[in-house]
mmCIF file of C-alpha atoms in Angstrom:
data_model
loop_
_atom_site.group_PDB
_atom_site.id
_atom_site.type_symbol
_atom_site.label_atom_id
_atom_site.label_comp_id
_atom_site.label_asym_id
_atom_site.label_seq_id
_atom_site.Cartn_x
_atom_site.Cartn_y
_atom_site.Cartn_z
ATOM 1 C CA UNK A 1 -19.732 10.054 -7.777
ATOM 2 C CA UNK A 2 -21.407 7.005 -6.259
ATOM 3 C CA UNK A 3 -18.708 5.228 -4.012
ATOM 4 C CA UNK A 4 -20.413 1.594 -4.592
ATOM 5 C CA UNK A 5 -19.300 -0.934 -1.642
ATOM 6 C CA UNK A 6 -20.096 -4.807 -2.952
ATOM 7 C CA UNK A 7 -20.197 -7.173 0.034
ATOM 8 C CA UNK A 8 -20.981 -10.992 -0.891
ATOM 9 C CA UNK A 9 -19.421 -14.809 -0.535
ATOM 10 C CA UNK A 10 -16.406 -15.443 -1.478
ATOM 11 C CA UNK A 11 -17.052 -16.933 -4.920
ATOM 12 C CA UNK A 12 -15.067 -19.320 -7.041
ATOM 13 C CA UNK A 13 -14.745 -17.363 -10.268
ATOM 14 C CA UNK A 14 -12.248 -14.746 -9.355
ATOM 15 C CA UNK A 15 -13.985 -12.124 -11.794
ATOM 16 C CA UNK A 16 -17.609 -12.403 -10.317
ATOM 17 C CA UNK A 17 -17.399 -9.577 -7.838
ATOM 18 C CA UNK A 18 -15.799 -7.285 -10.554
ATOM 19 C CA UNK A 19 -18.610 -8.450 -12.977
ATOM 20 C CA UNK A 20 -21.364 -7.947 -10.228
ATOM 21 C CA UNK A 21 -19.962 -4.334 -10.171
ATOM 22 C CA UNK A 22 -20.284 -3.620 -14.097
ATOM 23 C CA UNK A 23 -23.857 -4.540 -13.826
ATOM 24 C CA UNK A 24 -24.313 -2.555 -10.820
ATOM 25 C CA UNK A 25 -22.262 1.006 -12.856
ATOM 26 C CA UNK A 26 -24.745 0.162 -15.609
ATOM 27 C CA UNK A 27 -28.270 0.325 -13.828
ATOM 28 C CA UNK A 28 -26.703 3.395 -12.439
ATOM 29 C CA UNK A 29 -25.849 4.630 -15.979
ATOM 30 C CA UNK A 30 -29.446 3.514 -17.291
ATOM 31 C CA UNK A 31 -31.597 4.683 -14.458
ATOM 32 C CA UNK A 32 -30.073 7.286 -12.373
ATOM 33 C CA UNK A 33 -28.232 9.394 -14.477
ATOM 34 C CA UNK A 34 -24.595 8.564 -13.440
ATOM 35 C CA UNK A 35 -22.295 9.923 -15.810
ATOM 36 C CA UNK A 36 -19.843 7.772 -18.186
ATOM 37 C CA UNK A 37 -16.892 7.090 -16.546
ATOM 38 C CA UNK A 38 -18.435 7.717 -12.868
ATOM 39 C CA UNK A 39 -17.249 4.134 -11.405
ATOM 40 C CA UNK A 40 -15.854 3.549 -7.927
ATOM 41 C CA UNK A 41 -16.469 0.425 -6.052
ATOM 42 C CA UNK A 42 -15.339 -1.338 -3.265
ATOM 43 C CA UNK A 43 -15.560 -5.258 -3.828
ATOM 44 C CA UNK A 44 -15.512 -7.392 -0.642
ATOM 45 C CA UNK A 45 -15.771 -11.175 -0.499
ATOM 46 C CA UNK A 46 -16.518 -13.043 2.594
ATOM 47 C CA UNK A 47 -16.513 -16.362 4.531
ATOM 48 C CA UNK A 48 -19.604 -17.768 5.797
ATOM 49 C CA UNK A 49 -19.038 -16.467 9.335
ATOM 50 C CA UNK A 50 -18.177 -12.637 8.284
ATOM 51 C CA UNK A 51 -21.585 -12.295 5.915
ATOM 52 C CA UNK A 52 -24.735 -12.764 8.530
ATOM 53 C CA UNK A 53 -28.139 -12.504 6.425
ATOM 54 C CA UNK A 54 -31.714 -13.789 6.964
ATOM 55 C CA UNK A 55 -32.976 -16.504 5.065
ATOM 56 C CA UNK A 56 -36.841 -15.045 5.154
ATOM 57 C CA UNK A 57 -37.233 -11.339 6.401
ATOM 58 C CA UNK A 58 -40.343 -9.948 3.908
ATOM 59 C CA UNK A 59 -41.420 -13.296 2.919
ATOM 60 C CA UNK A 60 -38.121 -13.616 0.802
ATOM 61 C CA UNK A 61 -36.214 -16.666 0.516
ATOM 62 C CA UNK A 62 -32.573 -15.865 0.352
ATOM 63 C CA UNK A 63 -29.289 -18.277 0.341
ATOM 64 C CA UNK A 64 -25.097 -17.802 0.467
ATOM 65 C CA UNK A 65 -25.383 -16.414 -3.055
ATOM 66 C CA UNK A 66 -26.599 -12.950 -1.005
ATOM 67 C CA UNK A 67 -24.677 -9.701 -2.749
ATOM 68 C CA UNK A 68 -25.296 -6.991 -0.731
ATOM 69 C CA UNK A 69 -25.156 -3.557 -2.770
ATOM 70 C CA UNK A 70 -24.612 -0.584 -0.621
ATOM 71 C CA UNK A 71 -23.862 3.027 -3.098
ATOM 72 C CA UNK A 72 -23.335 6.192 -1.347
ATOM 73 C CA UNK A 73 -24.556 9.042 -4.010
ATOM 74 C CA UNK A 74 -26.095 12.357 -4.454
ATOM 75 C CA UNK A 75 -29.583 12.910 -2.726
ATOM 76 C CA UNK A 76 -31.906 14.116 -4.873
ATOM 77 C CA UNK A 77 -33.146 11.047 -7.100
ATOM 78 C CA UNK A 78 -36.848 10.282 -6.907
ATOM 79 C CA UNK A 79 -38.575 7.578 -5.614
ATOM 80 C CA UNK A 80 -39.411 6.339 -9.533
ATOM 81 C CA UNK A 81 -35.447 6.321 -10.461
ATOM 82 C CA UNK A 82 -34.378 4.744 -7.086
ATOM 83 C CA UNK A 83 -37.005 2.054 -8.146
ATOM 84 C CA UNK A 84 -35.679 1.606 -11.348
ATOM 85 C CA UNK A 85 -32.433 1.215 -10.191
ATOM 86 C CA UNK A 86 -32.875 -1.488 -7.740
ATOM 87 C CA UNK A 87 -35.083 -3.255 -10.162
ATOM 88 C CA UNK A 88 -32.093 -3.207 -13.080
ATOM 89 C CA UNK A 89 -29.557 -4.131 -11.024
ATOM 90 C CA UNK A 90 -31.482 -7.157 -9.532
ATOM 91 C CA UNK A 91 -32.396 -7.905 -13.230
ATOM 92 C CA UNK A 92 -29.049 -7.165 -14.329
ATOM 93 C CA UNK A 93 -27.408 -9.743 -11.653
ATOM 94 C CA UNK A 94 -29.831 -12.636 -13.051
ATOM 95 C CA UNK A 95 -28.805 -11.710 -16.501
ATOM 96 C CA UNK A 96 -25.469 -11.389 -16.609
ATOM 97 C CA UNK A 97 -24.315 -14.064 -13.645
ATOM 98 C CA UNK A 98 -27.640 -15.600 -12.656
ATOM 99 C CA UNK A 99 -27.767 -14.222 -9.528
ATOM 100 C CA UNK A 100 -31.604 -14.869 -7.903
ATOM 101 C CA UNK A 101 -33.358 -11.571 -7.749
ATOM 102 C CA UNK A 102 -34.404 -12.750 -4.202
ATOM 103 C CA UNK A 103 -30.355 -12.389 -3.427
ATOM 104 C CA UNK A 104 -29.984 -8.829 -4.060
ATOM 105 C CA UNK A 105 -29.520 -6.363 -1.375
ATOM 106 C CA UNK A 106 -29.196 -2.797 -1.942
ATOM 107 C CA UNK A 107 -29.144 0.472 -0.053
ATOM 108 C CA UNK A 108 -28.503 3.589 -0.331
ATOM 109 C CA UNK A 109 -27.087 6.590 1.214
ATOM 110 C CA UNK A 110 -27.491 9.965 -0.002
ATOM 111 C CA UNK A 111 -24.945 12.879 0.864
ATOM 112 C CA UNK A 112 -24.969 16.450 -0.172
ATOM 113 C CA UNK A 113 -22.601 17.547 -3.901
ATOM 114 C CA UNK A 114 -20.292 19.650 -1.431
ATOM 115 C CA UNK A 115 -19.298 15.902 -0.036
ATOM 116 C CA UNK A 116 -17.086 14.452 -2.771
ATOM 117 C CA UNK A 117 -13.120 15.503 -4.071
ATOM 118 C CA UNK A 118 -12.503 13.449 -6.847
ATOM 119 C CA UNK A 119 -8.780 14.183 -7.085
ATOM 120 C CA UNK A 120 -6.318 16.707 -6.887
ATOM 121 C CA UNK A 121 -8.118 18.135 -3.440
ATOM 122 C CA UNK A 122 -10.811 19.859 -4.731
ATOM 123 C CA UNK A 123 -14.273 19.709 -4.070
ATOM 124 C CA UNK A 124 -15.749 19.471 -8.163
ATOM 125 C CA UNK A 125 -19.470 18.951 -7.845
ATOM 126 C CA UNK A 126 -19.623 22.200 -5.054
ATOM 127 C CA UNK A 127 -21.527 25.135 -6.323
ATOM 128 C CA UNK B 1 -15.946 11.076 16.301
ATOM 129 C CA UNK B 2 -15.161 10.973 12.752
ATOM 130 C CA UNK B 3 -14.894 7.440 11.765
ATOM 131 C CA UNK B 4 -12.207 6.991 8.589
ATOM 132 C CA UNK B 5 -12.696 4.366 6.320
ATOM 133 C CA UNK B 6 -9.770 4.250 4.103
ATOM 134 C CA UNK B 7 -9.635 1.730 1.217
ATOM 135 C CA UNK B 8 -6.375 1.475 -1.789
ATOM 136 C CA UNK B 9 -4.715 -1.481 -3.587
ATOM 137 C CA UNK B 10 -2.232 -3.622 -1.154
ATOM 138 C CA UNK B 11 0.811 -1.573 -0.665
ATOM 139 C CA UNK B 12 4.089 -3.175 -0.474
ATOM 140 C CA UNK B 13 5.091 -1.460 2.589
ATOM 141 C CA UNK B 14 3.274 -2.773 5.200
ATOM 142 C CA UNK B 15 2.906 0.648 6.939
ATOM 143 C CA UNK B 16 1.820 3.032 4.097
ATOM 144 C CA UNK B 17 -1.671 1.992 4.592
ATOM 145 C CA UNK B 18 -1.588 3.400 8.649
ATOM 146 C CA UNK B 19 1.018 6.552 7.393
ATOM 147 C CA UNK B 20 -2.269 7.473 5.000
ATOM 148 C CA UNK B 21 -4.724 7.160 7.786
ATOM 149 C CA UNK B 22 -2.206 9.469 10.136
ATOM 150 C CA UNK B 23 -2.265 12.434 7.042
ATOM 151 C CA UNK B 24 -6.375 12.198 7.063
ATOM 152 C CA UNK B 25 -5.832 12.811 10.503
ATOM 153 C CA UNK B 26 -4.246 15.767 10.646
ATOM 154 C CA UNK B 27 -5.620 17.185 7.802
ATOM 155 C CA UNK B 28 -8.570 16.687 10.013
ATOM 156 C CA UNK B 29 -7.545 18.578 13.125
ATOM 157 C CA UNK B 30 -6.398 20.989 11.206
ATOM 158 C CA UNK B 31 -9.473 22.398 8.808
ATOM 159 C CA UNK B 32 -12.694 20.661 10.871
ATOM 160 C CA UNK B 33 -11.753 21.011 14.130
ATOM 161 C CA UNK B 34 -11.517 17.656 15.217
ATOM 162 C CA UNK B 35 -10.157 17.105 18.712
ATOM 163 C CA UNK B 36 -6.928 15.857 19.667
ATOM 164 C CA UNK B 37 -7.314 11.741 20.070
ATOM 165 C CA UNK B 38 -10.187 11.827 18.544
ATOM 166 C CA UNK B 39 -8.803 9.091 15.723
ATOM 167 C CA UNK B 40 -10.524 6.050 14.343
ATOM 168 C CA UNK B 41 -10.065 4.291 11.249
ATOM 169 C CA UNK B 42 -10.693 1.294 9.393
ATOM 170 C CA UNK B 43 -8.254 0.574 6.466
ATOM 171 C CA UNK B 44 -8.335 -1.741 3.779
ATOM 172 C CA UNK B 45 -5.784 -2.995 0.853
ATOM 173 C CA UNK B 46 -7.607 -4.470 -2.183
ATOM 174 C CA UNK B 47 -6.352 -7.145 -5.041
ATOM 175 C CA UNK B 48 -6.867 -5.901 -8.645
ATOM 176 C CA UNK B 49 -10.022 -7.744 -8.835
ATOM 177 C CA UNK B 50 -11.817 -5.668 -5.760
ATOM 178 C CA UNK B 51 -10.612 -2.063 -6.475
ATOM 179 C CA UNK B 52 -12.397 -0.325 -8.929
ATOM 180 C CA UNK B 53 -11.931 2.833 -10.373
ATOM 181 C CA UNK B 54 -12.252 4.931 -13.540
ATOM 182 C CA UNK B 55 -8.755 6.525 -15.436
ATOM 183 C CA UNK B 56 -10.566 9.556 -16.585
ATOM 184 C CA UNK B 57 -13.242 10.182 -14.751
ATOM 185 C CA UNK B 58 -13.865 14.645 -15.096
ATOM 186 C CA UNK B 59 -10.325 14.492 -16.787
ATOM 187 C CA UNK B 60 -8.364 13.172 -13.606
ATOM 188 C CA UNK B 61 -5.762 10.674 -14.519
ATOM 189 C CA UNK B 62 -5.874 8.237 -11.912
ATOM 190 C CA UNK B 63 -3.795 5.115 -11.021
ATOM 191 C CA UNK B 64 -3.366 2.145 -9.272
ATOM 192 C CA UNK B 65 -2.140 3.891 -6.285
ATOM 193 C CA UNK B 66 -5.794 5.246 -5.974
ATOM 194 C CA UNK B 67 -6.526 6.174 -2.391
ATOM 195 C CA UNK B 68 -10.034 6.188 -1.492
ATOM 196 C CA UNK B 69 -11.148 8.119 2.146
ATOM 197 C CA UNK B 70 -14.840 7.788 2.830
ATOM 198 C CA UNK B 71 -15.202 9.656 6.467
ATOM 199 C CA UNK B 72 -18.511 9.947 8.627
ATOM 200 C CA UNK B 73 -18.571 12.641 10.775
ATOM 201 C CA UNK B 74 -21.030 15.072 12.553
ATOM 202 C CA UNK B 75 -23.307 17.471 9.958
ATOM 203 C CA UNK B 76 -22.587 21.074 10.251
ATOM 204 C CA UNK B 77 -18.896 21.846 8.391
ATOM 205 C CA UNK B 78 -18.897 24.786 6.456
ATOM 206 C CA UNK B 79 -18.035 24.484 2.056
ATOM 207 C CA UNK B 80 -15.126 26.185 2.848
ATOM 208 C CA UNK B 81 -13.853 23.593 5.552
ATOM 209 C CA UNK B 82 -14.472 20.742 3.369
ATOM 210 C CA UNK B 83 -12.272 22.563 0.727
ATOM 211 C CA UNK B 84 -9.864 22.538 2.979
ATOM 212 C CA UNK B 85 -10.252 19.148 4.487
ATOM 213 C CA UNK B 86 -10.272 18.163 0.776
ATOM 214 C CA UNK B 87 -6.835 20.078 -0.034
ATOM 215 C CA UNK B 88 -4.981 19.280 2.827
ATOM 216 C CA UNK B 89 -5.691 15.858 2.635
ATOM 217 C CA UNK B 90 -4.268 15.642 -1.047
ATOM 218 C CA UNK B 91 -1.170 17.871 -0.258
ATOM 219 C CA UNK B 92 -0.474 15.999 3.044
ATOM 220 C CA UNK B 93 -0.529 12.527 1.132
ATOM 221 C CA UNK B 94 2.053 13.724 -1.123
ATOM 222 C CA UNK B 95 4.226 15.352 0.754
ATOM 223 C CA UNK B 96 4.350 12.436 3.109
ATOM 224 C CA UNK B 97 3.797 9.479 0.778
ATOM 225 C CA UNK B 98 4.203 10.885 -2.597
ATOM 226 C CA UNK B 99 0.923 9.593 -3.568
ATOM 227 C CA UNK B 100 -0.180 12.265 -7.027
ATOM 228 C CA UNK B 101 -2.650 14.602 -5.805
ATOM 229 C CA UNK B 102 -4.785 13.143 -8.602
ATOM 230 C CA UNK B 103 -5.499 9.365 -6.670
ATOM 231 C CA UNK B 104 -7.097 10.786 -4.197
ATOM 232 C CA UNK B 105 -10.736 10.356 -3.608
ATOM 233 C CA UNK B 106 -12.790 11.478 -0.931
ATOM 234 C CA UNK B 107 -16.568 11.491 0.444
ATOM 235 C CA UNK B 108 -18.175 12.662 3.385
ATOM 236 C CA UNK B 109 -21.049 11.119 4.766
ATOM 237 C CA UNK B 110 -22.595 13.396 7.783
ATOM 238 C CA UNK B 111 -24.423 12.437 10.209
ATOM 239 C CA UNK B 112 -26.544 14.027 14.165
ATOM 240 C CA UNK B 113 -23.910 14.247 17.001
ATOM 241 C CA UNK B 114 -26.459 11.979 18.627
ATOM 242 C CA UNK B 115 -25.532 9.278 16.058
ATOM 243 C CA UNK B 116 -22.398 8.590 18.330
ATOM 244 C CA UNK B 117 -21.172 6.316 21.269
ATOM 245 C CA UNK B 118 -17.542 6.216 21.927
ATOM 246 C CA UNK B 119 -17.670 3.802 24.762
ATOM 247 C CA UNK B 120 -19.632 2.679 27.865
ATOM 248 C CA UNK B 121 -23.092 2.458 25.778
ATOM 249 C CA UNK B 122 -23.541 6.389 26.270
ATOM 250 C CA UNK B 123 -24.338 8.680 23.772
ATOM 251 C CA UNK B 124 -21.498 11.711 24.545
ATOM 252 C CA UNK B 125 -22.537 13.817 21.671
ATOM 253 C CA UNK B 126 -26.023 14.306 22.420
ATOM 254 C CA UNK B 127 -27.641 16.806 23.648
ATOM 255 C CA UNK C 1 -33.158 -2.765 7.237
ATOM 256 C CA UNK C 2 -30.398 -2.012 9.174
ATOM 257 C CA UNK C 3 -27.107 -2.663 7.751
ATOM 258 C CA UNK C 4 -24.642 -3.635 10.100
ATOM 259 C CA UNK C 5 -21.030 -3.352 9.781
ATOM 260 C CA UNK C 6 -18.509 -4.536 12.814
ATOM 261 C CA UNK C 7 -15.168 -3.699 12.702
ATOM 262 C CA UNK C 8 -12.736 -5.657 14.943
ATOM 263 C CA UNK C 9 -9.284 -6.943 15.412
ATOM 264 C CA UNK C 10 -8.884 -10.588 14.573
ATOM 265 C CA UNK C 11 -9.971 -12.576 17.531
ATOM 266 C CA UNK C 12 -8.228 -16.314 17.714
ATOM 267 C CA UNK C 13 -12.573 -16.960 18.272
ATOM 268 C CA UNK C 14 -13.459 -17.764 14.656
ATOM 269 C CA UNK C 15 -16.726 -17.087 16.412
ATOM 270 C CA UNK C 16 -16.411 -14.341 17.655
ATOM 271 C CA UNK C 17 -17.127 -11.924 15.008
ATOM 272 C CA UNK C 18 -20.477 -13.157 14.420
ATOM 273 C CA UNK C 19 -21.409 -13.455 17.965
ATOM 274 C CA UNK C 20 -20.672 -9.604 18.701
ATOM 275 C CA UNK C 21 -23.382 -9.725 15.694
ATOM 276 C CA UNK C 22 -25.948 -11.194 17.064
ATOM 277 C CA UNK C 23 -25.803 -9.370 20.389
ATOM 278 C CA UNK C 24 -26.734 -6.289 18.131
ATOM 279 C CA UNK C 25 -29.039 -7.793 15.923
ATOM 280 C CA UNK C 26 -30.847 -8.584 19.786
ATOM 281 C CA UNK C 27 -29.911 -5.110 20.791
ATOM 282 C CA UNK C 28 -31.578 -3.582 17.524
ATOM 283 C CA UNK C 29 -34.634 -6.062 18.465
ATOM 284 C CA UNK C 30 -35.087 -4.510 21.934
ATOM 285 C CA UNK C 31 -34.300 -0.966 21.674
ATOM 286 C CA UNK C 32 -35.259 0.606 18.285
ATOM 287 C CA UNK C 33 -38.429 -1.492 16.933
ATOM 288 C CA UNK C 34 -36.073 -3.845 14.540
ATOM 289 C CA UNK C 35 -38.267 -6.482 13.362
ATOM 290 C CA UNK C 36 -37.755 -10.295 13.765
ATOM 291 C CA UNK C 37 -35.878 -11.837 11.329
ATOM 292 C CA UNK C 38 -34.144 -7.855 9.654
ATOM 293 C CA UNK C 39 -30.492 -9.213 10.739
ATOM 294 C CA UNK C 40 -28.014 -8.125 7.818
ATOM 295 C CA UNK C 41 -24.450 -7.483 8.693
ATOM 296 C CA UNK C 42 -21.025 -7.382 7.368
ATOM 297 C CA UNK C 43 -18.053 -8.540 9.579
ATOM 298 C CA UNK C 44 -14.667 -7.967 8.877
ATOM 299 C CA UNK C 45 -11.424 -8.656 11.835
ATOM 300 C CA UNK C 46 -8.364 -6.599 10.634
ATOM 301 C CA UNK C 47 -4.807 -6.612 11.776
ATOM 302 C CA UNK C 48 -3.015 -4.544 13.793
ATOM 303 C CA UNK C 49 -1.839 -2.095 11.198
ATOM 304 C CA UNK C 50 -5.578 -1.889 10.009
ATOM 305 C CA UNK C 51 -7.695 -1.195 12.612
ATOM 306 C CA UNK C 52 -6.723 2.332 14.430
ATOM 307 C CA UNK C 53 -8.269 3.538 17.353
ATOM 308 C CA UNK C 54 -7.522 5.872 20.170
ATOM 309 C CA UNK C 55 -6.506 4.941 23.616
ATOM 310 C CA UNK C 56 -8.277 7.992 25.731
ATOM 311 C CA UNK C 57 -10.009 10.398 23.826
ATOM 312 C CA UNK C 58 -13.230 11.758 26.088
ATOM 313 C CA UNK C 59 -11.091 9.923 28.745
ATOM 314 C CA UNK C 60 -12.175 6.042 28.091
ATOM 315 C CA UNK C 61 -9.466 3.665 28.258
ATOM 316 C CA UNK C 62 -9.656 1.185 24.788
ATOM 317 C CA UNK C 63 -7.640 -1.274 24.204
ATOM 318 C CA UNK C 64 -7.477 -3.874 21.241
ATOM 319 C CA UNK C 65 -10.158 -5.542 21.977
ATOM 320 C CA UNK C 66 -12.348 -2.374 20.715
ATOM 321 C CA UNK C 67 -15.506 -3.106 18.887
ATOM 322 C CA UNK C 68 -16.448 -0.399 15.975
ATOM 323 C CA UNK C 69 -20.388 -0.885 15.005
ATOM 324 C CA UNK C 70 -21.751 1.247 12.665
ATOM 325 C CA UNK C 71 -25.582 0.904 11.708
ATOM 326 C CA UNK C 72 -27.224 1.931 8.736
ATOM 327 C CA UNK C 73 -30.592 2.071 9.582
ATOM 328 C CA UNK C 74 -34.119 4.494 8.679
ATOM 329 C CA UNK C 75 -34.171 7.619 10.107
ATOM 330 C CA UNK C 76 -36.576 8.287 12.963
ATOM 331 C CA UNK C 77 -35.725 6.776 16.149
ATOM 332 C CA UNK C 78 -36.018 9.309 18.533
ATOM 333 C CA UNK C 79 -32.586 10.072 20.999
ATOM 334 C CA UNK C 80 -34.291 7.880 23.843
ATOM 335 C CA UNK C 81 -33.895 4.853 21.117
ATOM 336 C CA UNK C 82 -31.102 5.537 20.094
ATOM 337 C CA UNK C 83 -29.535 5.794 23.870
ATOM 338 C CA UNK C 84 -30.715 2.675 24.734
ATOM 339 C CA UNK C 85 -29.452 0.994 21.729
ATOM 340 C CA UNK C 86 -25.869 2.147 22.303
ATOM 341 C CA UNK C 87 -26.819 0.958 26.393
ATOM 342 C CA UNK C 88 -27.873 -2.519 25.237
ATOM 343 C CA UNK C 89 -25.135 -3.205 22.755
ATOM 344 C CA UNK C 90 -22.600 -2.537 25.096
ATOM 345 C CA UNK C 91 -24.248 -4.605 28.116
ATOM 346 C CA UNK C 92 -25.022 -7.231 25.971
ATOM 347 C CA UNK C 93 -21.437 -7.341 24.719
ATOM 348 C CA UNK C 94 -19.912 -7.173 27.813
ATOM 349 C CA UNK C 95 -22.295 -10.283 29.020
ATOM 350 C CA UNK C 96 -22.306 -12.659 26.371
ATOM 351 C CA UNK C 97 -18.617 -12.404 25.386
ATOM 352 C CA UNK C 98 -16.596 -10.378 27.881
ATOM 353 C CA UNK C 99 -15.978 -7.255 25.882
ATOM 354 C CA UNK C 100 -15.392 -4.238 27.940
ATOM 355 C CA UNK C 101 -17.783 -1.262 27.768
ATOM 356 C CA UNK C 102 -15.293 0.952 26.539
ATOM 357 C CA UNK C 103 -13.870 -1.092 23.725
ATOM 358 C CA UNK C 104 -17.506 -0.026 22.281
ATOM 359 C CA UNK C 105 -17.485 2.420 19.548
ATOM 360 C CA UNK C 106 -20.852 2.667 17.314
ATOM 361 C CA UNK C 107 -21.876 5.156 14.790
ATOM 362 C CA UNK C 108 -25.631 5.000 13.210
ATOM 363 C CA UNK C 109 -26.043 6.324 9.429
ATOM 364 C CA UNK C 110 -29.642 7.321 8.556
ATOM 365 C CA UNK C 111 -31.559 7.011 5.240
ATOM 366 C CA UNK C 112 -34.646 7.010 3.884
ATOM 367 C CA UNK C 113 -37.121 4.564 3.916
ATOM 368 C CA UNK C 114 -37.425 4.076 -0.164
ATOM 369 C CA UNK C 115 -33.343 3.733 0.254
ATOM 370 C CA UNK C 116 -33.706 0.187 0.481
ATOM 371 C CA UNK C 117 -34.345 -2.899 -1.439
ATOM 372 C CA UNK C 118 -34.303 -6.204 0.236
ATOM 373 C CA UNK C 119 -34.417 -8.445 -2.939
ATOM 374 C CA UNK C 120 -36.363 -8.783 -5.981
ATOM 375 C CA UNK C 121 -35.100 -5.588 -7.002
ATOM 376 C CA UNK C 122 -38.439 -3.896 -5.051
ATOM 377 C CA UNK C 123 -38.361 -0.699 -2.749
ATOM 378 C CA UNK C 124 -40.316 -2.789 -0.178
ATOM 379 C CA UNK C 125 -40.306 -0.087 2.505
ATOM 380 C CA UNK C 126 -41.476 3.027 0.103
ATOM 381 C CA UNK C 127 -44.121 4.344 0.067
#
């Protein structure tokens, strides 16, 4: 069910955006109870004048390498597995493609079950 | 006041993409009551490399011709409109486009009727 | 901690874009308690088969030079805010680069404040 939208610069290896998104579904998987096979993402790569960040806000020193993470999902998650989740996907990131932790960007916006067809017109997570 | 974002893998006609948004559209005015004109849309064709979805996902055999349709729009529809929004948007797709009733994806995200301006800098909506 | 996305058609300005950007992020700064320095946003100029908008719904004249802003930002900001937001984003737009105040169009999305992380993989705004 999360609808994952990856915004970053366009990058040289044509599979980075894809990968960024595999590390993203699994700290979903590991920390937020996202079901196997729940993986829907939006990959976007930008120039430098279509991707505007700050280089400081919070004390944080970020550069071009920026990927900005923004999953729309079910409400409900607690404070403790939304922190796990942004810490395992920054961890992920520097893991897997050595993305800085200090260039990871994430938000998210909750929506009620009701809110999501996943095919064939019907509303499947609706009570 | 809804806004549309619709996002699917480059089409080869050039006017499939806009013929998609037109069906959300009148599913729209037809199960939410959204007013006439009231149409805005962003849409968005996708390489292989920055469209991701799952084949299988709650037993839904999807394809490349995936359609996604994330729409924001004011809180306050009833579950059974959104069933409908959800069905009419499927059926109208492939009727008009033949797109299988199965690559279609939708989410709602809702939002205050304050949470509008729809021209001039004035909030229309609110109260 | 806002999250801005502008929607546009392509302007032959390759600076445009990012200027209608940074009359929000000043807009944000003035109306709705944005700190210095918070300035995140996504840009993205579409075609004309990409970008849909109506020419007179609630009786404002757009053309296709309309502006589509949508803000994800923490809940909160009272309707006085949130009326002089859409009032300053629209003056400034019109001043700084000619844009008329109907060609406008801005939607704000609210979340939580633990719904963000702004790098380091740390909920820096929860609680």
């Amino acid at each position: 069910m999360p609808l994952v939208r990856i915004d970053l610069r366009r990058n040289p290896d044509p599979d980075f955006a894809r990968r960024a998104g595999e590390v993203v579904y699994a700290a979903m998987r590991a920390t937020i109870n996202v079901p196997e096979h729940d993986n829907f993402q939006l990959l976007t790569e930008h120039d430098r004048n279509h991707l505007v960040y700050d280089t400081q806000y919070l004390g944080i020193a970020r550069t071009e390498a920026l990927v900005i993470v923004q999953i729309t999902l079910n409400e409900g998650r607690t404070l403790e597995q939304k922190k796990l989740l942004y810490h395992d996907i920054a961890a992920g990131l520097q893991r897997q493609l050595g993305v800085r932790p200090e260039d990871v960007f994430i938000n998210l916006i909750e929506v009620k079950k009701e809110n999501w067809s996943f095919g064939n017109g019907i509303a499947q997570y609706a009570p």
